[in-house]
PDB file of C-alpha atoms in Angstrom:
ATOM      1  CA  MET A 151      -0.064  -0.436   0.237  1.00  0.00           C
ATOM      2  CA  LEU A 152       2.758   2.396   1.126  1.00  0.00           C
ATOM      3  CA  GLU A 153       4.749   1.703  -2.010  1.00  0.00           C
ATOM      4  CA  ARG A 154       1.394   2.493  -4.268  1.00  0.00           C
ATOM      5  CA  VAL A 155       1.411   6.059  -2.309  1.00  0.00           C
ATOM      6  CA  LYS A 156       5.244   6.288  -2.891  1.00  0.00           C
ATOM      7  CA  ALA A 157       4.900   6.017  -6.992  1.00  0.00           C
ATOM      8  CA  SER A 158       1.411   8.128  -7.132  1.00  0.00           C
ATOM      9  CA  LEU A 159       3.368  10.865  -5.612  1.00  0.00           C
ATOM     10  CA  PRO A 160       4.970  12.283  -9.403  1.00  0.00           C
ATOM     11  CA  SER A 161       1.209  12.416 -11.158  1.00  0.00           C
ATOM     12  CA  LEU A 162      -0.582  14.006  -7.824  1.00  0.00           C
ATOM     13  CA  ALA A 163      -1.176  17.386  -6.800  1.00  0.00           C
ATOM     14  CA  PRO A 164       1.469  19.416  -4.750  1.00  0.00           C
ATOM     15  CA  ALA A 165      -1.585  19.880  -1.850  1.00  0.00           C
ATOM     16  CA  GLU A 166      -2.087  16.069  -2.032  1.00  0.00           C
ATOM     17  CA  GLN A 167       1.760  15.206  -2.154  1.00  0.00           C
ATOM     18  CA  ARG A 168       1.889  16.708   0.810  1.00  0.00           C
ATOM     19  CA  VAL A 169      -1.160  14.041   2.568  1.00  0.00           C
ATOM     20  CA  GLY A 170       0.539  11.624   0.139  1.00  0.00           C
ATOM     21  CA  LYS A 171       4.411  12.607   2.066  1.00  0.00           C
ATOM     22  CA  LEU A 172       2.754  12.928   5.601  1.00  0.00           C
ATOM     23  CA  VAL A 173       1.269   8.981   5.105  1.00  0.00           C
ATOM     24  CA  LEU A 174       4.838   7.354   3.772  1.00  0.00           C
ATOM     25  CA  ASN A 175       6.832   9.609   6.836  1.00  0.00           C
ATOM     26  CA  ASP A 176       4.813   7.961   9.775  1.00  0.00           C
ATOM     27  CA  PRO A 177       1.824   5.750   8.396  1.00  0.00           C
ATOM     28  CA  ARG A 178       1.095   4.079  12.251  1.00  0.00           C
ATOM     29  CA  ALA A 179       0.050   7.977  13.590  1.00  0.00           C
ATOM     30  CA  PHE A 180      -1.711   9.084  10.267  1.00  0.00           C
ATOM     31  CA  ALA A 181      -4.376   5.549  10.510  1.00  0.00           C
ATOM     32  CA  ASN A 182      -5.106   7.411  13.792  1.00  0.00           C
ATOM     33  CA  LEU A 183      -5.047  10.910  13.662  1.00  0.00           C
ATOM     34  CA  PRO A 184      -8.264  12.634  12.847  1.00  0.00           C
ATOM     35  CA  ILE A 185      -8.346  15.047  10.159  1.00  0.00           C
ATOM     36  CA  SER A 186      -8.024  18.141  11.560  1.00  0.00           C
ATOM     37  CA  VAL A 187      -4.440  17.016  12.572  1.00  0.00           C
ATOM     38  CA  LEU A 188      -3.612  15.226   9.452  1.00  0.00           C
ATOM     39  CA  ALA A 189      -4.461  19.488   7.829  1.00  0.00           C
ATOM     40  CA  ASP A 190      -2.983  20.324   9.514  1.00  0.00           C
ATOM     41  CA  ARG A 191       0.657  18.933   9.582  1.00  0.00           C
ATOM     42  CA  ALA A 192       0.949  18.791   5.844  1.00  0.00           C
ATOM     43  CA  HIS A 193      -0.575  22.173   5.306  1.00  0.00           C
ATOM     44  CA  VAL A 194      -3.675  21.703   3.154  1.00  0.00           C
ATOM     45  CA  SER A 195      -7.228  21.864   3.611  1.00  0.00           C
ATOM     46  CA  LYS A 196      -9.610  18.643   5.256  1.00  0.00           C
ATOM     47  CA  PRO A 197     -10.855  18.667   1.683  1.00  0.00           C
ATOM     48  CA  THR A 198      -7.397  17.895   0.194  1.00  0.00           C
ATOM     49  CA  VAL A 199      -7.056  15.193   2.616  1.00  0.00           C
ATOM     50  CA  VAL A 200      -9.623  13.887   1.578  1.00  0.00           C
ATOM     51  CA  ARG A 201      -8.982  14.676  -2.171  1.00  0.00           C
ATOM     52  CA  PHE A 202      -6.035  12.717  -1.352  1.00  0.00           C
ATOM     53  CA  CYS A 203      -7.652   9.108  -0.057  1.00  0.00           C
ATOM     54  CA  ARG A 204      -9.858   8.875  -3.731  1.00  0.00           C
ATOM     55  CA  SER A 205      -7.233   9.824  -5.752  1.00  0.00           C
ATOM     56  CA  MET A 206      -5.642   6.813  -3.914  1.00  0.00           C
ATOM     57  CA  GLY A 207      -8.669   4.330  -4.824  1.00  0.00           C
ATOM     58  CA  TYR A 208     -10.171   4.701  -1.511  1.00  0.00           C
ATOM     59  CA  ASP A 209     -13.945   5.279  -1.018  1.00  0.00           C
ATOM     60  CA  GLY A 210     -12.215   8.531   1.162  1.00  0.00           C
ATOM     61  CA  LEU A 211     -10.728   8.870   4.660  1.00  0.00           C
ATOM     62  CA  SER A 212     -12.205   6.688   6.563  1.00  0.00           C
ATOM     63  CA  ASP A 213     -11.740   3.531   4.461  1.00  0.00           C
ATOM     64  CA  PHE A 214      -8.149   4.616   3.288  1.00  0.00           C
ATOM     65  CA  LYS A 215      -6.927   4.634   7.216  1.00  0.00           C
ATOM     66  CA  LEU A 216      -8.404   1.098   7.817  1.00  0.00           C
ATOM     67  CA  LYS A 217      -7.115  -0.044   4.998  1.00  0.00           C
ATOM     68  CA  LEU A 218      -3.542   1.884   6.092  1.00  0.00           C
ATOM     69  CA  ALA A 219      -4.337   0.047   9.307  1.00  0.00           C
ATOM     70  CA  GLY A 220      -4.908  -3.327   8.972  1.00  0.00           C
ATOM     71  CA  SER A 221      -1.159  -2.656   6.350  1.00  0.00           C
ATOM     72  CA  VAL A 222       0.728  -0.854   9.379  1.00  0.00           C
ATOM     73  CA  ASN A 223      -0.498  -2.984  12.221  1.00  0.00           C
ATOM     74  CA  GLU A 224       0.734  -6.377  11.073  1.00  0.00           C
ATOM     75  CA  GLY A 225       3.086  -8.586  13.397  1.00  0.00           C
ATOM     76  CA  VAL A 226       2.291  -5.461  15.631  1.00  0.00           C
ATOM     77  CA  PRO A 227       1.196  -5.677  19.009  1.00  0.00           C
ATOM     78  CA  PHE A 228      -2.494  -4.230  20.173  1.00  0.00           C
ATOM     79  CA  ILE A 229      -2.969  -0.565  20.788  1.00  0.00           C
ATOM     80  CA  HIS A 230      -6.190  -0.105  22.242  1.00  0.00           C
ATOM     81  CA  ARG A 231      -7.973   3.799  20.652  1.00  0.00           C
ATOM     82  CA  SER A 232     -10.591   4.579  23.935  1.00  0.00           C
ATOM     83  CA  VAL A 233     -13.636   6.085  22.587  1.00  0.00           C
ATOM     84  CA  ASP A 234     -14.202   9.206  23.511  1.00  0.00           C
ATOM     85  CA  VAL A 235     -17.258  11.101  25.010  1.00  0.00           C
ATOM     86  CA  ASP A 236     -16.803  13.572  22.410  1.00  0.00           C
ATOM     87  CA  ASP A 237     -16.503  11.813  19.299  1.00  0.00           C
ATOM     88  CA  LYS A 238     -18.933  11.868  15.878  1.00  0.00           C
ATOM     89  CA  THR A 239     -20.688   8.413  15.008  1.00  0.00           C
ATOM     90  CA  GLY A 240     -17.785   8.460  12.402  1.00  0.00           C
ATOM     91  CA  ASP A 241     -15.107   8.606  14.300  1.00  0.00           C
ATOM     92  CA  VAL A 242     -16.355   5.678  16.798  1.00  0.00           C
ATOM     93  CA  MET A 243     -17.582   3.811  13.481  1.00  0.00           C
ATOM     94  CA  VAL A 244     -13.630   4.168  12.785  1.00  0.00           C
ATOM     95  CA  LYS A 245     -12.143   3.329  16.363  1.00  0.00           C
ATOM     96  CA  VAL A 246     -14.963   0.424  16.492  1.00  0.00           C
ATOM     97  CA  ILE A 247     -13.241  -1.355  13.439  1.00  0.00           C
ATOM     98  CA  ASP A 248      -9.477  -0.458  14.001  1.00  0.00           C
ATOM     99  CA  ASN A 249      -9.513  -1.942  17.550  1.00  0.00           C
ATOM    100  CA  THR A 250     -11.386  -4.905  16.181  1.00  0.00           C
ATOM    101  CA  VAL A 251      -9.075  -4.678  12.887  1.00  0.00           C
ATOM    102  CA  ALA A 252      -5.804  -4.627  14.887  1.00  0.00           C
ATOM    103  CA  ALA A 253      -7.119  -7.409  17.932  1.00  0.00           C
ATOM    104  CA  PHE A 254      -8.001  -9.950  15.011  1.00  0.00           C
ATOM    105  CA  LEU A 255      -4.599  -9.078  13.184  1.00  0.00           C
ATOM    106  CA  LYS A 256      -2.992  -9.612  16.834  1.00  0.00           C
ATOM    107  CA  TYR A 257      -4.268 -12.703  17.086  1.00  0.00           C
ATOM    108  CA  ARG A 258      -3.487 -14.509  13.694  1.00  0.00           C
ATOM    109  CA  ASN A 259       0.123 -13.420  14.362  1.00  0.00           C
ATOM    110  CA  ASP A 260       0.039 -14.954  18.226  1.00  0.00           C
ATOM    111  CA  ALA A 261      -1.810 -17.700  17.563  1.00  0.00           C
ATOM    112  CA  ILE A 262       0.105 -21.327  17.714  1.00  0.00           C
ATOM    113  CA  THR A 263      -1.403 -23.615  14.971  1.00  0.00           C
ATOM    114  CA  GLY A 264      -0.202 -26.328  16.768  1.00  0.00           C
ATOM    115  CA  ALA A 265      -3.079 -26.430  18.837  1.00  0.00           C
ATOM    116  CA  ILE A 266      -5.713 -25.237  16.354  1.00  0.00           C
ATOM    117  CA  GLU A 267      -4.530 -28.229  14.622  1.00  0.00           C
ATOM    118  CA  LYS A 268      -5.072 -30.566  17.612  1.00  0.00           C
ATOM    119  CA  ALA A 269      -8.303 -29.236  17.898  1.00  0.00           C
ATOM    120  CA  VAL A 270      -9.593 -29.787  14.390  1.00  0.00           C
ATOM    121  CA  VAL A 271      -8.220 -33.170  14.551  1.00  0.00           C
ATOM    122  CA  THR A 272     -10.331 -33.819  17.842  1.00  0.00           C
ATOM    123  CA  LEU A 273     -13.215 -32.789  16.323  1.00  0.00           C
ATOM    124  CA  ALA A 274     -13.132 -34.718  12.914  1.00  0.00           C
ATOM    125  CA  GLU A 275     -11.621 -37.795  15.403  1.00  0.00           C
ATOM    126  CA  THR A 276     -15.049 -37.132  17.862  1.00  0.00           C
ATOM    127  CA  HIS A 277     -17.651 -36.947  14.577  1.00  0.00           C
ATOM    128  CA  ALA A 278     -15.655 -40.230  12.208  1.00  0.00           C
ATOM    129  CA  THR A 279     -15.962 -42.117  15.502  1.00  0.00           C
ATOM    130  CA  GLY A 280     -19.748 -40.574  16.320  1.00  0.00           C
ATOM    131  CA  ARG A 281     -19.352 -39.401  20.114  1.00  0.00           C
ATOM    132  CA  ARG A 282     -21.104 -36.614  20.941  1.00  0.00           C
ATOM    133  CA  ILE A 283     -19.495 -32.590  20.883  1.00  0.00           C
ATOM    134  CA  GLU A 284     -21.046 -29.904  22.706  1.00  0.00           C
ATOM    135  CA  PHE A 285     -20.138 -25.920  23.431  1.00  0.00           C
ATOM    136  CA  TYR A 286     -20.670 -24.085  26.534  1.00  0.00           C
ATOM    137  CA  GLY A 287     -20.521 -20.406  27.734  1.00  0.00           C
ATOM    138  CA  ALA A 288     -21.643 -18.052  29.823  1.00  0.00           C
ATOM    139  CA  GLY A 289     -23.273 -14.516  29.201  1.00  0.00           C
ATOM    140  CA  ASN A 290     -21.911 -13.593  25.760  1.00  0.00           C
ATOM    141  CA  SER A 291     -19.897 -16.741  24.728  1.00  0.00           C
ATOM    142  CA  GLY A 292     -22.886 -18.893  26.021  1.00  0.00           C
ATOM    143  CA  ILE A 293     -24.321 -16.699  22.275  1.00  0.00           C
ATOM    144  CA  VAL A 294     -21.037 -18.028  20.871  1.00  0.00           C
ATOM    145  CA  ALA A 295     -21.776 -21.562  22.040  1.00  0.00           C
ATOM    146  CA  GLN A 296     -25.025 -21.165  20.209  1.00  0.00           C
ATOM    147  CA  ASP A 297     -23.616 -19.583  17.081  1.00  0.00           C
ATOM    148  CA  ALA A 298     -20.456 -22.794  17.310  1.00  0.00           C
ATOM    149  CA  GLN A 299     -23.060 -25.398  18.113  1.00  0.00           C
ATOM    150  CA  HIS A 300     -24.771 -24.178  14.276  1.00  0.00           C
ATOM    151  CA  LYS A 301     -22.166 -24.267  12.519  1.00  0.00           C
ATOM    152  CA  PHE A 302     -20.645 -27.501  13.422  1.00  0.00           C
ATOM    153  CA  PHE A 303     -24.141 -29.035  13.190  1.00  0.00           C
ATOM    154  CA  ARG A 304     -24.759 -27.802   9.260  1.00  0.00           C
ATOM    155  CA  LEU A 305     -22.009 -29.915   8.815  1.00  0.00           C
ATOM    156  CA  GLY A 306     -24.190 -32.898   9.966  1.00  0.00           C
ATOM    157  CA  LEU A 307     -21.976 -32.741  13.802  1.00  0.00           C
ATOM    158  CA  ASN A 308     -23.904 -34.532  16.251  1.00  0.00           C
ATOM    159  CA  THR A 309     -23.816 -31.034  18.623  1.00  0.00           C
ATOM    160  CA  ILE A 310     -25.652 -29.529  20.780  1.00  0.00           C
ATOM    161  CA  ALA A 311     -24.615 -26.484  22.941  1.00  0.00           C
ATOM    162  CA  TYR A 312     -25.719 -24.922  26.977  1.00  0.00           C
ATOM    163  CA  SER A 313     -25.709 -21.793  27.957  1.00  0.00           C
ATOM    164  CA  ASP A 314     -26.967 -22.387  31.483  1.00  0.00           C
ATOM    165  CA  GLY A 315     -24.575 -23.137  33.939  1.00  0.00           C
ATOM    166  CA  HIS A 316     -26.792 -26.056  35.642  1.00  0.00           C
ATOM    167  CA  MET A 317     -27.022 -28.019  32.649  1.00  0.00           C
ATOM    168  CA  GLN A 318     -23.473 -27.737  31.848  1.00  0.00           C
ATOM    169  CA  VAL A 319     -22.489 -29.870  35.073  1.00  0.00           C
ATOM    170  CA  MET A 320     -25.330 -32.541  34.474  1.00  0.00           C
ATOM    171  CA  SER A 321     -24.195 -32.876  30.978  1.00  0.00           C
ATOM    172  CA  ALA A 322     -21.240 -33.381  31.313  1.00  0.00           C
ATOM    173  CA  SER A 323     -21.620 -35.744  34.073  1.00  0.00           C
ATOM    174  CA  MET A 324     -23.017 -37.932  31.142  1.00  0.00           C
ATOM    175  CA  LEU A 325     -20.342 -37.755  28.815  1.00  0.00           C
ATOM    176  CA  GLY A 326     -17.568 -40.072  28.595  1.00  0.00           C
ATOM    177  CA  ALA A 327     -13.915 -41.031  26.852  1.00  0.00           C
ATOM    178  CA  GLY A 328     -14.322 -40.318  23.191  1.00  0.00           C
ATOM    179  CA  ASP A 329     -16.649 -37.107  23.089  1.00  0.00           C
ATOM    180  CA  CYS A 330     -15.796 -33.908  22.454  1.00  0.00           C
ATOM    181  CA  VAL A 331     -16.742 -30.192  25.073  1.00  0.00           C
ATOM    182  CA  VAL A 332     -15.463 -27.567  23.947  1.00  0.00           C
ATOM    183  CA  ILE A 333     -15.748 -24.364  26.487  1.00  0.00           C
ATOM    184  CA  ILE A 334     -15.800 -20.496  25.745  1.00  0.00           C
ATOM    185  CA  SER A 335     -15.250 -18.178  28.035  1.00  0.00           C
ATOM    186  CA  ASN A 336     -13.192 -14.618  27.968  1.00  0.00           C
ATOM    187  CA  SER A 337     -12.617 -14.441  31.428  1.00  0.00           C
ATOM    188  CA  GLY A 338     -11.840 -18.300  32.244  1.00  0.00           C
ATOM    189  CA  ARG A 339     -13.181 -17.807  35.779  1.00  0.00           C
ATOM    190  CA  THR A 340     -16.576 -18.340  35.811  1.00  0.00           C
ATOM    191  CA  ARG A 341     -17.548 -21.262  38.379  1.00  0.00           C
ATOM    192  CA  ASP A 342     -19.833 -23.174  36.168  1.00  0.00           C
ATOM    193  CA  LEU A 343     -18.338 -23.089  33.294  1.00  0.00           C
ATOM    194  CA  MET A 344     -14.809 -24.906  35.620  1.00  0.00           C
ATOM    195  CA  ASP A 345     -16.645 -27.372  37.159  1.00  0.00           C
ATOM    196  CA  ALA A 346     -18.134 -28.142  33.831  1.00  0.00           C
ATOM    197  CA  CYS A 347     -14.587 -28.688  32.640  1.00  0.00           C
ATOM    198  CA  ASP A 348     -13.322 -30.664  35.736  1.00  0.00           C
ATOM    199  CA  ILE A 349     -16.293 -33.179  35.667  1.00  0.00           C
ATOM    200  CA  ALA A 350     -15.438 -33.234  31.706  1.00  0.00           C
ATOM    201  CA  ARG A 351     -11.989 -34.300  32.330  1.00  0.00           C
ATOM    202  CA  LYS A 352     -12.221 -36.580  34.871  1.00  0.00           C
ATOM    203  CA  ASN A 353     -14.907 -38.683  32.076  1.00  0.00           C
ATOM    204  CA  GLY A 354     -12.100 -39.427  30.090  1.00  0.00           C
ATOM    205  CA  VAL A 355     -13.654 -36.222  27.746  1.00  0.00           C
ATOM    206  CA  THR A 356     -10.881 -34.083  25.499  1.00  0.00           C
ATOM    207  CA  THR A 357     -11.527 -30.730  26.750  1.00  0.00           C
ATOM    208  CA  ILE A 358     -11.139 -27.120  24.033  1.00  0.00           C
ATOM    209  CA  VAL A 359     -11.182 -24.147  25.982  1.00  0.00           C
ATOM    210  CA  ILE A 360     -11.068 -20.428  23.959  1.00  0.00           C
ATOM    211  CA  THR A 361     -10.018 -18.121  26.862  1.00  0.00           C
ATOM    212  CA  THR A 362      -7.151 -15.645  27.655  1.00  0.00           C
ATOM    213  CA  SER A 363      -3.606 -17.172  28.237  1.00  0.00           C
ATOM    214  CA  GLY A 364      -3.128 -17.370  32.247  1.00  0.00           C
ATOM    215  CA  SER A 365      -6.924 -17.786  32.917  1.00  0.00           C
ATOM    216  CA  PRO A 366      -7.405 -20.997  35.322  1.00  0.00           C
ATOM    217  CA  LEU A 367      -9.666 -22.091  33.118  1.00  0.00           C
ATOM    218  CA  ALA A 368      -6.434 -22.101  30.080  1.00  0.00           C
ATOM    219  CA  SER A 369      -4.719 -24.486  32.004  1.00  0.00           C
ATOM    220  CA  ALA A 370      -7.987 -26.987  32.612  1.00  0.00           C
ATOM    221  CA  GLY A 371      -8.305 -28.120  29.359  1.00  0.00           C
ATOM    222  CA  ASN A 372      -6.518 -30.315  26.956  1.00  0.00           C
ATOM    223  CA  ILE A 373      -6.506 -27.771  24.997  1.00  0.00           C
ATOM    224  CA  HIS A 374      -6.138 -24.664  24.664  1.00  0.00           C
ATOM    225  CA  LEU A 375      -6.229 -22.003  22.202  1.00  0.00           C
ATOM    226  CA  ALA A 376      -6.095 -18.805  23.159  1.00  0.00           C
ATOM    227  CA  ALA A 377      -7.529 -15.246  22.750  1.00  0.00           C
ATOM    228  CA  ASP A 378      -5.922 -12.606  24.261  1.00  0.00           C
ATOM    229  CA  HIS A 379      -7.821  -9.565  24.479  1.00  0.00           C
ATOM    230  CA  PRO A 380      -7.581  -6.496  27.163  1.00  0.00           C
ATOM    231  CA  GLU A 381     -11.408  -5.694  26.992  1.00  0.00           C
ATOM    232  CA  GLY A 382     -12.371  -2.868  29.101  1.00  0.00           C
ATOM    233  CA  PHE A 383     -14.786  -2.800  31.348  1.00  0.00           C
ATOM    234  CA  ASP A 384     -15.930   1.433  30.104  1.00  0.00           C
ATOM    235  CA  LYS A 385     -19.585   2.186  28.827  1.00  0.00           C
ATOM    236  CA  TYR A 386     -17.754   2.946  25.568  1.00  0.00           C
ATOM    237  CA  SER A 387     -15.390  -0.256  25.524  1.00  0.00           C
ATOM    238  CA  PRO A 388     -16.247  -2.379  22.272  1.00  0.00           C
ATOM    239  CA  MET A 389     -16.523  -5.618  22.564  1.00  0.00           C
ATOM    240  CA  VAL A 390     -14.581  -7.105  20.758  1.00  0.00           C
ATOM    241  CA  SER A 391     -13.605 -10.572  22.141  1.00  0.00           C
ATOM    242  CA  ARG A 392     -17.078 -12.410  21.170  1.00  0.00           C
ATOM    243  CA  LEU A 393     -16.330 -11.778  17.554  1.00  0.00           C
ATOM    244  CA  MET A 394     -12.143 -13.476  18.272  1.00  0.00           C
ATOM    245  CA  HIS A 395     -14.341 -16.401  19.520  1.00  0.00           C
ATOM    246  CA  LEU A 396     -16.804 -16.164  16.707  1.00  0.00           C
ATOM    247  CA  MET A 397     -13.947 -15.649  14.463  1.00  0.00           C
ATOM    248  CA  ILE A 398     -11.978 -18.677  15.940  1.00  0.00           C
ATOM    249  CA  ILE A 399     -14.787 -20.838  15.632  1.00  0.00           C
ATOM    250  CA  ASP A 400     -15.171 -19.850  11.997  1.00  0.00           C
ATOM    251  CA  ILE A 401     -11.203 -21.207  11.997  1.00  0.00           C
ATOM    252  CA  LEU A 402     -12.356 -24.520  13.533  1.00  0.00           C
ATOM    253  CA  ALA A 403     -14.732 -25.300  11.994  1.00  0.00           C
ATOM    254  CA  THR A 404     -13.576 -24.456   7.863  1.00  0.00           C
ATOM    255  CA  CYS A 405     -10.790 -26.486   9.777  1.00  0.00           C
ATOM    256  CA  VAL A 406     -13.318 -29.249   9.607  1.00  0.00           C
ATOM    257  CA  ALA A 407     -15.453 -29.379   7.079  1.00  0.00           C
ATOM    258  CA  LEU A 408     -12.515 -29.054   5.088  1.00  0.00           C
ATOM    259  CA  ARG A 409     -10.803 -32.342   6.601  1.00  0.00           C
ATOM    260  CA  ILE A 410     -14.297 -34.286   6.544  1.00  0.00           C
ATOM    261  CA  GLY A 411     -15.464 -32.606   3.099  1.00  0.00           C
ATOM    262  CA  GLY A 412     -15.811 -35.730   0.650  1.00  0.00           C
ATOM    263  CA  SER A 413     -18.016 -35.206  -1.926  1.00  0.00           C
ATOM    264  CA  LYS A 414     -21.446 -35.374   0.313  1.00  0.00           C
ATOM    265  CA  LEU A 415     -20.625 -32.050   2.165  1.00  0.00           C
ATOM    266  CA  GLN A 416     -21.347 -29.854  -0.437  1.00  0.00           C
ATOM    267  CA  PRO A 417     -24.437 -31.135  -1.877  1.00  0.00           C
ATOM    268  CA  MET A 418     -25.926 -32.018   1.644  1.00  0.00           C
ATOM    269  CA  LEU A 419     -25.448 -27.638   1.931  1.00  0.00           C
ATOM    270  CA  GLN A 420     -26.636 -26.916  -1.521  1.00  0.00           C
ATOM    271  CA  GLY A 421     -29.376 -28.996  -0.260  1.00  0.00           C
ATOM    272  CA  MET A 422     -30.134 -28.044   3.045  1.00  0.00           C
ATOM    273  CA  LYS A 423     -29.169 -24.318   1.571  1.00  0.00           C
ATOM    274  CA  ASN A 424     -32.028 -24.791  -1.887  1.00  0.00           C
ATOM    275  CA  ASN A 425     -34.646 -25.725   1.586  1.00  0.00           C
ATOM    276  CA  LEU A 426     -34.699 -22.475   3.712  1.00  0.00           C
ATOM    277  CA  ARG A 427     -34.769 -20.573   0.627  1.00  0.00           C
ATOM    278  CA  SER A 428     -37.681 -21.987  -0.426  1.00  0.00           C
ATOM    279  CA  LYS A 429     -39.610 -20.946   2.700  1.00  0.00           C
ATOM    280  CA  ARG A 430     -38.990 -17.910   2.988  1.00  0.00           C
ATOM    281  CA  TYR A 431     -41.452 -14.842   1.686  1.00  0.00           C
ATOM    282  CA  ALA A 432     -41.048 -13.484  -1.506  1.00  0.00           C
TER     283      ALA A 432
END
């Protein structure tokens, strides 16, 4: 992206060239600063900053900054851009999206693929032997558990999801060797989930935990898929952790689908989609 900006400088108007040079001199600052500061630093008007972004082929400043942030944040530690009480809707949109993109890129760079591969193998083998796969979560993680059950169920896997603590403990008590439980928790400190994980492991169940590193749940499971995100607790803090958990579930479901695929899965998914469409109003 920066190479394209550099190559385009000679064809730009002098004012737009100053904006381009500002990008090249400090791309990370450009991605994080408001338009008023960018215009002052480049000694141009605000419309000139927008015109530069559009001349690069983007919809405007927000689109350009989003793509730039995605480029410069690869391999760079996550930096939270706090939402301010004076932020306008456009500012909030950019910050929430930037925070999410940065968190996803950090996960991509930090994720231990070996642990993900172990989880995929376990899920595929559990399916192949006809055993049960269950998803547990509480609160927002309970929503992720329901989404996970939906994604795996449509692949033909024998799955169920529980967000109630009593149901989790009771169900874990009835599972046995060869079954698999995926436990999702941002804090990794929920008592019911810890109890269900402990019961499942004692029964010989393989437990896959999606939670932050260093939490009690992280060390309680057989396979730990680290989902580390510094979640804030003020009212202006976007909740990115749930999106990260959903992304991890998507990765697992896609990998399992590829592993068990074959000639039957694709026609089944197409038939499922056709049947659902036939139930909708025109």
